[in-house]
mmCIF file of C-alpha atoms in Angstrom:
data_model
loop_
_atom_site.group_PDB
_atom_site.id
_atom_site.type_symbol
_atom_site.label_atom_id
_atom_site.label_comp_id
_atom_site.label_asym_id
_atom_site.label_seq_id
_atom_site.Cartn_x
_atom_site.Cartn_y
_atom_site.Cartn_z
ATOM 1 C CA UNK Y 1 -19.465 28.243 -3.881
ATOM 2 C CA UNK Y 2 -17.730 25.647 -1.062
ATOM 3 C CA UNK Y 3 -19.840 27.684 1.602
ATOM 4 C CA UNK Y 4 -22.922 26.720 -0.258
ATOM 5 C CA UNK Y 5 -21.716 23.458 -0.680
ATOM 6 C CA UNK Y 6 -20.520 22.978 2.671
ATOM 7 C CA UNK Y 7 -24.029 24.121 4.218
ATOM 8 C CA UNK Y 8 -25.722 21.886 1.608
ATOM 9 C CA UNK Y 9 -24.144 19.175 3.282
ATOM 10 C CA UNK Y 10 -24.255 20.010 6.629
ATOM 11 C CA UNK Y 11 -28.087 20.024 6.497
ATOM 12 C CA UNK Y 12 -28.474 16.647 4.627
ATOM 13 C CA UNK Y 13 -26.149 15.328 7.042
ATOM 14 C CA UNK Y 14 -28.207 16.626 9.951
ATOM 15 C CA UNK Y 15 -31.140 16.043 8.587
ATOM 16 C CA UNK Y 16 -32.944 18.824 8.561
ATOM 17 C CA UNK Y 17 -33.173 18.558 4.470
ATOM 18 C CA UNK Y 18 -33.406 16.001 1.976
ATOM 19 C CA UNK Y 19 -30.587 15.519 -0.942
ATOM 20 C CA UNK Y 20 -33.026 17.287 -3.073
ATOM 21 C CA UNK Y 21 -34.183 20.091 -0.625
ATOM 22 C CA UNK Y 22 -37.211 19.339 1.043
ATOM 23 C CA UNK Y 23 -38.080 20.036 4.381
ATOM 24 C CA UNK Y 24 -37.811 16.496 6.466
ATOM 25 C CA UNK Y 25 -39.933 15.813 8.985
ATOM 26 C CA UNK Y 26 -38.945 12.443 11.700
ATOM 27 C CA UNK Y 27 -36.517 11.672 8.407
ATOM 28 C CA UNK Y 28 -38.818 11.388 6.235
ATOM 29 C CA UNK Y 29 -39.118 13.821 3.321
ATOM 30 C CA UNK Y 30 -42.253 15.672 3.232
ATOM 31 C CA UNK Y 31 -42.953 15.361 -0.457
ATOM 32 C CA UNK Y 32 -46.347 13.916 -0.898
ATOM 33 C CA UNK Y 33 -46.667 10.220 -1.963
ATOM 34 C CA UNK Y 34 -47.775 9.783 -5.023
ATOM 35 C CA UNK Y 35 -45.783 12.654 -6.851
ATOM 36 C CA UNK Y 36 -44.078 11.842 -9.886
ATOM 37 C CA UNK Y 37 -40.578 12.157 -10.328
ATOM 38 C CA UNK Y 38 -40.712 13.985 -13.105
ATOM 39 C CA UNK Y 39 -42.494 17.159 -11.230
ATOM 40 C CA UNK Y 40 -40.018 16.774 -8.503
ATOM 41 C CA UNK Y 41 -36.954 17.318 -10.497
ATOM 42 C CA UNK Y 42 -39.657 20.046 -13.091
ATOM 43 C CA UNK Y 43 -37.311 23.145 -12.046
ATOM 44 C CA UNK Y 44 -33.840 21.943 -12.208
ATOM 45 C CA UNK Y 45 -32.069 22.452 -15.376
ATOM 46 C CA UNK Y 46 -29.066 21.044 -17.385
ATOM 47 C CA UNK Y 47 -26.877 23.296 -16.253
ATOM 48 C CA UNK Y 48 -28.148 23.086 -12.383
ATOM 49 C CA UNK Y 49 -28.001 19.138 -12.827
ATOM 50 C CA UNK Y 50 -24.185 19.450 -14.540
ATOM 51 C CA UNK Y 51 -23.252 21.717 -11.254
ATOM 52 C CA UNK Y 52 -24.678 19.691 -8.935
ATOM 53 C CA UNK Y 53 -22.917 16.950 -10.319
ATOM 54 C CA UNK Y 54 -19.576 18.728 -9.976
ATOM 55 C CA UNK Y 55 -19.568 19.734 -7.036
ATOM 56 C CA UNK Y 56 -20.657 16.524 -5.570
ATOM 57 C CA UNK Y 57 -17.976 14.659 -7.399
ATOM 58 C CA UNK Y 58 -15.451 17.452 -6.008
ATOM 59 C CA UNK Y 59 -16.570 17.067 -2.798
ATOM 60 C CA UNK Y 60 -15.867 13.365 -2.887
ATOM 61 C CA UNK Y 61 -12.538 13.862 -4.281
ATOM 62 C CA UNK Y 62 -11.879 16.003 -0.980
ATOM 63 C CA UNK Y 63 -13.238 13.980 1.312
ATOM 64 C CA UNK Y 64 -11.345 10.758 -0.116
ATOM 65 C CA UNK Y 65 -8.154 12.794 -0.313
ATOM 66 C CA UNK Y 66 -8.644 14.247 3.276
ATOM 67 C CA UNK Y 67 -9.669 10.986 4.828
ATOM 68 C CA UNK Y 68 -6.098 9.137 3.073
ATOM 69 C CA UNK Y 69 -4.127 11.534 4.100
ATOM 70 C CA UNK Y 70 -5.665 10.719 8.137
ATOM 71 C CA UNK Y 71 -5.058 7.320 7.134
ATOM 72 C CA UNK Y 72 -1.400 7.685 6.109
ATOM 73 C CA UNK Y 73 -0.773 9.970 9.318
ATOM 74 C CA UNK Y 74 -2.395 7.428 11.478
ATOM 75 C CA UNK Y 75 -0.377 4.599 10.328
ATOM 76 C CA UNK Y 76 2.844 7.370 10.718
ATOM 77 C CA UNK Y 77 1.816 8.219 14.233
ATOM 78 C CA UNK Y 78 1.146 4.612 14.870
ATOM 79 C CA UNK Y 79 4.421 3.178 13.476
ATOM 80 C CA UNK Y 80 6.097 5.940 15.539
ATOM 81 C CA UNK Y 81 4.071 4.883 18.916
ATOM 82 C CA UNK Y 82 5.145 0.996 18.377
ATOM 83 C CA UNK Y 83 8.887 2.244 17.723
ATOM 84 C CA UNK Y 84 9.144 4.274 20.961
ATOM 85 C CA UNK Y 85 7.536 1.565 22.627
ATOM 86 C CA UNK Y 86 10.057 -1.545 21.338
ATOM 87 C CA UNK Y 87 12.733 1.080 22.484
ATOM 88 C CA UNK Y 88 12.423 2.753 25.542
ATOM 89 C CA UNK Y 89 13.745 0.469 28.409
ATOM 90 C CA UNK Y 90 11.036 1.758 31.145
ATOM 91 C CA UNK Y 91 13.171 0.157 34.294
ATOM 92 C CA UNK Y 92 16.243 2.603 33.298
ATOM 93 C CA UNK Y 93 15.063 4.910 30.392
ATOM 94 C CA UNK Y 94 17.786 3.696 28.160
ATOM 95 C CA UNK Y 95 16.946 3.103 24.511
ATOM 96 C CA UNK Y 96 17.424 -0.633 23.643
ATOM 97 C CA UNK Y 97 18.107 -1.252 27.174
ATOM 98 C CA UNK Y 98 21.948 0.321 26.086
ATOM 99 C CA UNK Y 99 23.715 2.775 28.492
ATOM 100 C CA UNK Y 100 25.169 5.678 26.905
ATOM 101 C CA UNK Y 101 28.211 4.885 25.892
ATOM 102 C CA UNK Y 102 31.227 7.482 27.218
ATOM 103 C CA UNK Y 103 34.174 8.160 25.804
ATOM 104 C CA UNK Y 104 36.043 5.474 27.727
ATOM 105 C CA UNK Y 105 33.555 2.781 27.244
ATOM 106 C CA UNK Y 106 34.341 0.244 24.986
ATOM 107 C CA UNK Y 107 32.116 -2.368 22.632
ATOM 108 C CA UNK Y 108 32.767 -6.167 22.688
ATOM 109 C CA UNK Y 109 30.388 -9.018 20.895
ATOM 110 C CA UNK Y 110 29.978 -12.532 21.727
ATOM 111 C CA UNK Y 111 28.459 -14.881 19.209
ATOM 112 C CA UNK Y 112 26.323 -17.275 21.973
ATOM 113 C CA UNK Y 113 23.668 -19.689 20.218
ATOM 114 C CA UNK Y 114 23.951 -18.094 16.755
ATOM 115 C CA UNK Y 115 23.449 -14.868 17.415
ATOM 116 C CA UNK Y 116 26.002 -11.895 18.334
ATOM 117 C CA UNK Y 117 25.462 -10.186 21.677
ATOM 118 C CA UNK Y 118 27.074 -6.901 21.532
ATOM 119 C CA UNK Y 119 28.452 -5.854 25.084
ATOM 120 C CA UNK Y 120 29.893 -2.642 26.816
ATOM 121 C CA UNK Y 121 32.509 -2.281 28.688
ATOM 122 C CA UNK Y 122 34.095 0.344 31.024
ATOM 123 C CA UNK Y 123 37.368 0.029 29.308
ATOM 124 C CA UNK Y 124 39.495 -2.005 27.236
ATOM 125 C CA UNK Y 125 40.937 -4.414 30.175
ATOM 126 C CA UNK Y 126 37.337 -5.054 31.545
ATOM 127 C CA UNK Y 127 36.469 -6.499 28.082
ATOM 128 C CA UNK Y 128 39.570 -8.562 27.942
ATOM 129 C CA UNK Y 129 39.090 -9.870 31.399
ATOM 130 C CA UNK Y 130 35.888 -10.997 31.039
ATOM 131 C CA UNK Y 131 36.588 -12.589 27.616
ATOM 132 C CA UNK Y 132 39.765 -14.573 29.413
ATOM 133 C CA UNK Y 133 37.262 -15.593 32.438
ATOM 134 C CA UNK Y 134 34.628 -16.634 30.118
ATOM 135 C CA UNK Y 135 37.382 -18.510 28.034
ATOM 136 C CA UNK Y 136 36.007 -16.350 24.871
ATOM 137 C CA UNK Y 137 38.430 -15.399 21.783
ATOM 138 C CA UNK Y 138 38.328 -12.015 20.694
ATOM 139 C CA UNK Y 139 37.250 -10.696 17.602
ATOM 140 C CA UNK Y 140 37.247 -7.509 15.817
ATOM 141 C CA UNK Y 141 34.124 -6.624 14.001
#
């Protein structure tokens, strides 16, 4: 049945058929102007009309739930691009622009213009020496 359907839709999308299965020739259907509606539709039943109708609306569901699902893993994929971007320090490779800290390095902040500025140092003296040369009190977090 999705084979069918599938091929159905392939040739109305390439144009080789019209919606309703006629031959189409420099897209335009080669029914005969003039016809009336009622003897182009003369063959299809109920039952062929309640199918058709099915399938098409199944069809649609697929395609709507297939094309949100590319939409959510676009704005994923996207979201993860712009995150690795704002990270990745391209002059040294570091995230944030942070070293890796070692065991021996040690985190001091500074609270300069309202915000907190979180620094690393080598070891424990560094830190104090540069807050006593920079006349900074120490704080714990």
């Amino acid at each position: 049945m999705d084979d069918d359907l599938f091929d159905f839709v392939e040739e109305i999308v390439s144009n080789r058929k019209s919606s309703n299965g006629n031959e189409m020739k420099d897209g335009v259907e080669g029914c005969g102007k003039g016809k009336d509606n009622e003897e182009m539709f003369k063959g299809i039943t109920e039952e062929g009309l309640q199918e058709m109708v099915t399938k098409t609306t199944l069809l649609k569901e697929n395609i709507s739930k297939h094309i949100k699902e590319l939409e959510e893993e676009n704005i994923r994929l996207k979201g993860e691009v712009n995150k690795s971007m704002a990270s990745q320090c391209p002059s040294c490779n570091h995230i944030n622009g942070r070293y890796q800290k070692t065991e021996k390095q040690v985190e001091g902040c500074i609270y300069v213009d309202g915000k907190t500025l979180r620094l690393t140092f080598d070891n424990i003296n560094d830190m104090k020496k540069f807050y006593y040369d920079n006349k900074l009190h120490l704080f714990d977090k």
